[in-house]
Coordinates of N, CA and C in Angstrom, one line a residue:
X2 N 76.6 123.4 132.2 CA 75.1 123.4 132.4 C 74.9 122.7 133.8
X3 N 74.0 123.3 134.5 CA 73.7 122.8 135.9 C 72.3 122.2 135.8
X4 N 72.1 120.9 136.2 CA 70.8 120.3 136.3 C 70.6 119.8 137.7
X5 N 69.3 119.7 138.0 CA 69.0 119.3 139.4 C 68.5 117.8 139.4
X6 N 69.3 117.0 138.8 CA 68.9 115.6 138.8 C 69.1 115.0 140.2
X7 N 68.2 114.2 140.6 CA 68.2 113.7 142.0 C 68.1 112.1 141.9
X8 N 68.9 111.5 142.7 CA 68.9 110.0 142.8 C 69.3 109.6 144.2
X9 N 68.6 108.8 144.9 CA 68.9 108.3 146.2 C 68.7 106.8 146.2
X10 N 69.6 106.1 147.0 CA 69.4 104.7 147.2 C 69.8 104.4 148.7
X11 N 69.3 103.3 149.2 CA 69.7 102.9 150.6 C 70.7 101.8 150.6
X12 N 71.6 101.8 151.6 CA 72.7 100.8 151.7 C 72.8 100.6 153.2
X13 N 73.2 99.4 153.6 CA 73.4 99.0 155.0 C 74.9 99.0 155.3
X14 N 75.3 99.5 156.4 CA 76.7 99.4 156.8 C 77.0 98.1 157.5
X15 N 77.9 97.4 157.0 CA 78.4 96.1 157.5 C 79.7 96.2 158.3
X16 N 80.0 95.3 159.0 CA 81.2 95.3 159.9 C 82.5 95.5 159.0
X17 N 82.5 95.0 157.8 CA 83.7 95.2 157.0 C 83.9 96.6 156.5
X18 N 82.9 97.5 156.7 CA 83.0 98.9 156.3 C 83.6 99.7 157.5
X19 N 83.8 99.1 158.7 CA 84.1 99.8 159.8 C 85.5 99.5 160.4
X20 N 85.9 100.4 161.3 CA 87.1 100.1 162.1 C 86.8 99.3 163.3
X21 N 87.7 99.1 164.2 CA 87.5 98.2 165.4 C 86.4 98.8 166.3
X22 N 86.2 100.1 166.2 CA 85.2 100.7 167.0 C 83.8 100.7 166.5
X23 N 83.6 100.1 165.3 CA 82.3 100.1 164.7 C 81.9 101.4 163.9
X24 N 82.9 102.2 163.7 CA 82.7 103.5 162.9 C 83.2 103.3 161.5
X25 N 82.4 103.7 160.5 CA 82.8 103.5 159.1 C 84.1 104.2 158.9
X26 N 85.0 103.4 158.3 CA 86.3 103.9 158.0 C 86.2 105.0 156.9
X27 N 87.0 106.1 157.0 CA 86.8 107.3 156.2 C 86.8 107.0 154.7
X28 N 87.6 106.1 154.2 CA 87.7 105.8 152.8 C 86.4 105.1 152.3
X29 N 85.7 104.4 153.2 CA 84.5 103.7 152.8 C 83.3 104.6 152.5
X30 N 83.4 105.9 152.9 CA 82.4 106.8 152.5 C 82.4 106.9 151.0
X31 N 83.6 106.9 150.4 CA 83.8 106.9 149.0 C 83.2 105.7 148.3
X32 N 83.2 104.5 149.0 CA 82.6 103.3 148.5 C 81.1 103.5 148.4
X33 N 80.5 104.1 149.4 CA 79.0 104.3 149.4 C 78.7 105.3 148.3
X34 N 79.5 106.3 148.1 CA 79.2 107.3 147.0 C 79.3 106.6 145.6
X35 N 80.3 105.7 145.5 CA 80.5 104.9 144.3 C 79.3 104.0 144.0
X36 N 78.9 103.3 145.0 CA 77.7 102.4 144.8 C 76.5 103.2 144.3
X37 N 76.3 104.4 144.9 CA 75.2 105.2 144.5 C 75.3 105.7 143.0
X38 N 76.5 106.1 142.6 CA 76.7 106.5 141.2 C 76.5 105.4 140.3
X39 N 77.0 104.2 140.6 CA 76.8 103.0 139.7 C 75.3 102.7 139.6
X40 N 74.6 102.7 140.7 CA 73.1 102.4 140.7 C 72.4 103.5 139.9
X41 N 72.8 104.7 140.0 CA 72.2 105.8 139.2 C 72.4 105.6 137.7
X42 N 73.6 105.3 137.3 CA 73.9 105.1 135.9 C 73.1 103.8 135.4
X43 N 73.1 102.8 136.2 CA 72.3 101.6 135.9 C 70.8 102.0 135.7
X44 N 70.3 102.9 136.6 CA 68.9 103.3 136.4 C 68.6 104.1 135.2
X45 N 69.7 104.7 134.6 CA 69.5 105.4 133.3 C 69.7 104.5 132.1
X46 N 70.0 103.2 132.4 CA 70.1 102.2 131.3 C 71.5 102.0 130.8
X47 N 72.5 102.5 131.6 CA 73.9 102.2 131.3 C 74.4 101.1 132.2
X48 N 75.5 100.4 131.8 CA 76.0 99.3 132.6 C 76.6 99.8 133.9
X49 N 76.7 101.0 134.1 CA 77.2 101.6 135.4 C 78.6 102.1 135.3
X50 N 79.4 101.7 134.3 CA 80.7 102.1 134.2 C 81.2 102.5 132.8
X51 N 80.7 101.8 131.8 CA 81.3 101.9 130.5 C 80.2 102.3 129.5
X52 N 80.7 103.0 128.5 CA 79.9 103.3 127.3 C 80.5 102.5 126.1
X53 N 79.6 101.7 125.5 CA 80.0 101.1 124.3 C 79.5 101.9 123.1
X54 N 80.4 102.5 122.3 CA 80.1 103.4 121.3 C 80.1 102.7 119.9
X55 N 79.0 102.9 119.2 CA 78.9 102.5 117.8 C 78.3 103.6 117.1
X56 N 78.5 103.7 115.8 CA 78.1 104.7 114.9 C 78.5 106.1 115.4
X57 N 79.8 106.3 115.6 CA 80.4 107.5 116.0 C 79.8 108.2 117.2
X58 N 79.4 107.5 118.2 CA 78.9 108.0 119.5 C 77.4 108.3 119.5
X59 N 76.7 108.1 118.4 CA 75.3 108.5 118.4 C 74.4 107.4 119.0
X60 N 74.9 106.2 119.1 CA 74.1 105.1 119.6 C 74.9 104.3 120.6
X61 N 75.1 104.8 121.8 CA 75.8 104.0 122.8 C 75.0 102.8 123.2
X62 N 75.6 101.7 123.3 CA 75.0 100.5 123.8 C 75.5 100.3 125.2
X63 N 74.8 99.4 125.9 CA 75.2 99.3 127.4 C 75.5 97.8 127.7
X64 N 76.0 97.1 126.8 CA 76.3 95.7 127.1 C 77.6 95.4 127.7
X65 N 78.5 96.4 127.8 CA 79.7 96.3 128.5 C 80.8 95.5 127.8
X66 N 80.7 95.3 126.5 CA 81.7 94.5 125.8 C 82.8 95.4 125.2
X67 N 82.6 96.6 124.8 CA 83.6 97.4 124.3 C 83.9 98.5 125.3
X68 N 84.8 98.2 126.2 CA 84.9 99.1 127.4 C 86.0 100.1 127.3
X69 N 86.0 100.8 126.1 CA 87.1 101.8 125.9 C 86.7 103.1 126.4
X70 N 85.5 103.5 126.6 CA 85.1 104.8 127.1 C 84.3 104.6 128.4
X71 N 84.8 105.3 129.4 CA 84.3 105.2 130.8 C 84.6 106.4 131.6
X72 N 84.1 106.4 132.8 CA 84.4 107.5 133.8 C 85.5 107.0 134.7
X73 N 86.3 108.0 135.1 CA 87.2 107.9 136.2 C 87.1 109.1 137.2
X74 N 87.3 108.8 138.4 CA 87.2 109.9 139.4 C 88.5 110.7 139.2
X75 N 88.4 112.0 138.9 CA 89.5 112.9 138.8 C 89.7 113.8 140.0
X76 N 88.7 114.0 140.8 CA 88.8 114.8 142.0 C 87.7 114.4 143.0
X77 N 88.0 114.4 144.2 CA 87.0 114.1 145.3 C 87.3 115.0 146.5
X78 N 86.3 115.7 146.9 CA 86.3 116.6 148.0 C 85.2 116.2 149.0
X79 N 85.6 115.6 150.1 CA 84.6 115.2 151.1 C 84.6 116.0 152.4
X80 N 83.5 116.1 153.0 CA 83.4 116.7 154.3 C 82.6 115.7 155.2
X81 N 83.3 115.4 156.3 CA 82.7 114.4 157.3 C 82.0 115.2 158.4
X82 N 80.7 115.2 158.5 CA 80.0 116.0 159.5 C 79.7 115.2 160.7
X83 N 79.3 113.9 160.6 CA 79.0 113.1 161.7 C 79.3 111.6 161.3
X84 N 79.7 110.8 162.3 CA 80.1 109.4 162.0 C 78.9 108.5 161.5
X85 N 79.3 107.5 160.8 CA 78.4 106.4 160.4 C 78.8 105.2 161.1
X86 N 77.8 104.3 161.5 CA 78.1 103.2 162.4 C 77.7 101.9 161.8
X87 N 78.3 100.8 162.3 CA 77.9 99.5 161.8 C 76.4 99.3 162.1
X88 N 75.7 98.7 161.1 CA 74.3 98.4 161.1 C 73.4 99.6 160.8
X89 N 74.0 100.8 160.5 CA 73.2 102.0 160.1 C 72.6 101.6 158.7
X90 N 71.5 102.2 158.4 CA 70.9 102.2 157.1 C 71.1 103.6 156.6
X91 N 71.8 103.7 155.4 CA 72.1 105.0 154.9 C 71.3 105.3 153.6
X92 N 71.0 106.5 153.5 CA 70.5 107.0 152.2 C 71.6 107.8 151.6
X93 N 72.0 107.3 150.4 CA 73.1 108.0 149.7 C 72.5 108.6 148.4
X94 N 72.8 109.9 148.2 CA 72.1 110.7 147.2 C 73.1 111.4 146.3
X95 N 72.6 111.6 145.0 CA 73.2 112.5 144.1 C 72.3 113.7 144.1
X96 N 72.8 114.8 144.7 CA 71.9 116.0 144.9 C 71.9 116.9 143.7
X97 N 73.0 117.0 143.0 CA 73.1 117.9 141.9 C 74.2 117.4 140.9
X98 N 74.0 117.7 139.6 CA 75.0 117.3 138.6 C 75.3 118.5 137.7
X99 N 76.6 118.7 137.5 CA 77.0 119.8 136.5 C 77.6 119.0 135.4
X100 N 77.1 119.3 134.2 CA 77.6 118.6 133.0 C 78.6 119.5 132.3
X101 N 79.8 119.0 132.0 CA 80.8 119.7 131.3 C 81.1 118.8 130.0
X102 N 81.8 119.4 129.0 CA 81.9 118.6 127.8 C 82.5 117.2 127.9
X103 N 83.5 117.0 128.8 CA 84.1 115.7 129.0 C 84.1 115.3 130.5
X104 N 83.2 115.8 131.3 CA 83.2 115.4 132.7 C 81.8 115.7 133.3
X105 N 81.6 115.1 134.5 CA 80.4 115.4 135.3 C 81.0 115.8 136.7
X106 N 80.3 116.8 137.3 CA 80.6 117.1 138.7 C 79.4 116.8 139.5
X107 N 79.5 115.9 140.4 CA 78.4 115.4 141.2 C 78.5 115.9 142.6
X108 N 77.4 116.4 143.2 CA 77.4 116.7 144.6 C 76.5 115.6 145.2
X109 N 77.2 114.9 146.2 CA 76.5 113.8 146.8 C 76.5 113.9 148.3
X110 N 75.6 113.2 148.9 CA 75.5 113.2 150.4 C 75.1 111.9 150.9
X111 N 75.4 111.6 152.2 CA 75.0 110.4 152.9 C 74.3 110.8 154.1
X112 N 73.1 110.2 154.3 CA 72.3 110.5 155.5 C 72.1 109.2 156.3
X113 N 72.2 109.3 157.6 CA 71.8 108.2 158.4 C 70.3 108.2 158.6
X114 N 69.7 107.0 158.7 CA 68.2 106.9 158.8 C 67.7 107.8 160.0
X115 N 66.7 108.6 159.7 CA 66.1 109.4 160.7 C 66.9 110.7 161.0
X116 N 68.0 111.0 160.3 CA 68.7 112.2 160.6 C 68.5 113.2 159.4
X117 N 68.1 114.4 159.8 CA 67.8 115.4 158.8 C 69.0 116.0 158.1
X118 N 70.1 116.0 158.8 CA 71.4 116.6 158.2 C 72.3 115.5 157.6
X119 N 72.9 115.9 156.6 CA 73.9 114.9 155.9 C 75.0 114.6 156.9
X120 N 75.4 113.3 157.0 CA 76.6 112.9 157.7 C 77.8 113.2 157.0
X121 N 77.8 113.0 155.6 CA 78.9 113.2 154.8 C 78.4 113.9 153.5
X122 N 79.2 114.9 153.0 CA 78.9 115.5 151.7 C 80.1 115.4 150.9
X123 N 79.9 115.4 149.5 CA 81.1 115.3 148.6 C 80.8 116.0 147.3
X124 N 81.9 116.5 146.7 CA 81.9 117.0 145.4 C 82.9 116.1 144.6
X125 N 82.3 115.3 143.7 CA 83.1 114.3 143.0 C 83.1 114.7 141.5
X126 N 84.3 114.8 140.9 CA 84.4 115.0 139.5 C 84.7 113.7 138.8
X127 N 83.9 113.4 137.8 CA 84.1 112.2 137.0 C 84.5 112.7 135.6
X128 N 85.7 112.2 135.2 CA 86.2 112.5 133.8 C 85.8 111.4 132.9
X129 N 85.3 111.7 131.8 CA 85.0 110.7 130.7 C 86.3 110.5 129.9
X130 N 86.7 109.3 129.8 CA 88.0 109.0 129.2 C 87.9 107.9 128.2
X131 N 88.8 107.8 127.3 CA 88.9 106.7 126.3 C 90.3 106.0 126.6
X132 N 90.2 104.7 126.8 CA 91.4 103.9 127.1 C 91.6 103.0 126.0
X133 N 92.6 103.2 125.2 CA 92.8 102.4 124.0 C 93.9 101.3 124.3
X134 N 94.2 101.1 125.6 CA 95.2 100.1 125.9 C 96.6 100.7 126.0
X135 N 96.8 101.8 125.3 CA 98.1 102.5 125.3 C 98.1 103.8 126.2
X136 N 97.0 104.6 126.0 CA 96.9 105.8 126.7 C 95.5 106.0 127.1
X137 N 95.3 106.8 128.1 CA 94.0 107.2 128.6 C 93.9 108.7 128.3
X138 N 92.8 109.0 127.5 CA 92.6 110.4 127.1 C 91.2 110.9 127.4
X139 N 91.1 112.2 127.6 CA 89.7 112.8 127.8 C 88.9 112.5 126.6
X140 N 87.6 112.2 126.8 CA 86.7 111.9 125.7 C 85.4 112.7 126.0
X141 N 84.9 113.3 125.0 CA 83.6 114.1 125.1 C 82.5 113.1 125.5
X142 N 81.6 113.6 126.4 CA 80.5 112.8 126.9 C 79.6 112.5 125.7
X143 N 79.2 111.2 125.6 CA 78.3 110.9 124.4 C 77.1 111.7 124.4
X144 N 76.7 112.2 123.2 CA 75.5 113.0 123.0 C 74.3 112.4 123.6
X145 N 74.0 111.2 123.3 CA 72.8 110.5 123.8 C 72.8 110.5 125.4
X146 N 74.0 110.3 126.0 CA 74.0 110.4 127.5 C 73.7 111.7 128.0
X147 N 74.2 112.8 127.4 CA 73.9 114.2 127.8 C 72.4 114.4 127.6
X148 N 71.9 114.0 126.5 CA 70.4 114.1 126.2 C 69.6 113.4 127.3
X149 N 70.0 112.2 127.7 CA 69.3 111.5 128.7 C 69.3 112.2 130.0
X150 N 70.5 112.8 130.4 CA 70.6 113.6 131.6 C 69.7 114.8 131.6
X151 N 69.7 115.5 130.4 CA 68.8 116.7 130.3 C 67.4 116.3 130.3
X152 N 67.0 115.2 129.7 CA 65.6 114.7 129.7 C 65.2 114.4 131.1
X153 N 66.1 113.7 131.9 CA 65.8 113.4 133.3 C 65.5 114.7 134.1
X154 N 66.4 115.7 133.9 CA 66.2 117.0 134.6 C 64.9 117.7 134.3
X155 N 64.5 117.5 133.0 CA 63.2 118.2 132.6 C 62.0 117.5 133.2
X156 N 62.2 116.2 133.7 CA 61.1 115.5 134.3 C 61.0 115.7 135.8
X157 N 62.1 116.3 136.4 CA 62.1 116.4 137.9 C 61.2 117.6 138.3

């Protein structure tokens, strides 16, 4: 299922994000995408990383105590269109979300302030997994989470 959920947040580039020339190190683009995903999940009422499941997944809580079910990045495809610099103010967005039974595919972008074209674009696949301490296995997205995403899409 394809939904047009949108979320954007702003972040500032600090010197620790950059190389000696003041250009954001390529791996730190992933850091900004991660911050945006966490803030998006938090805005939906989740702790940002973990689902605490009670009553066989019908009532996830978000207190972060039972951290057995969570997302992991299983694939990342980035395109760097223009550099990001120290002291830039960035708008990092989730442009589109594809819901799969046990994963999400997010299309994300980073914009420099005042720039109409994305500096970086990404297609990130998040796998929902259960970690029992012994093995990490795929886990179906919680029904209430999928319902919340669909509800958000219906309000856009």
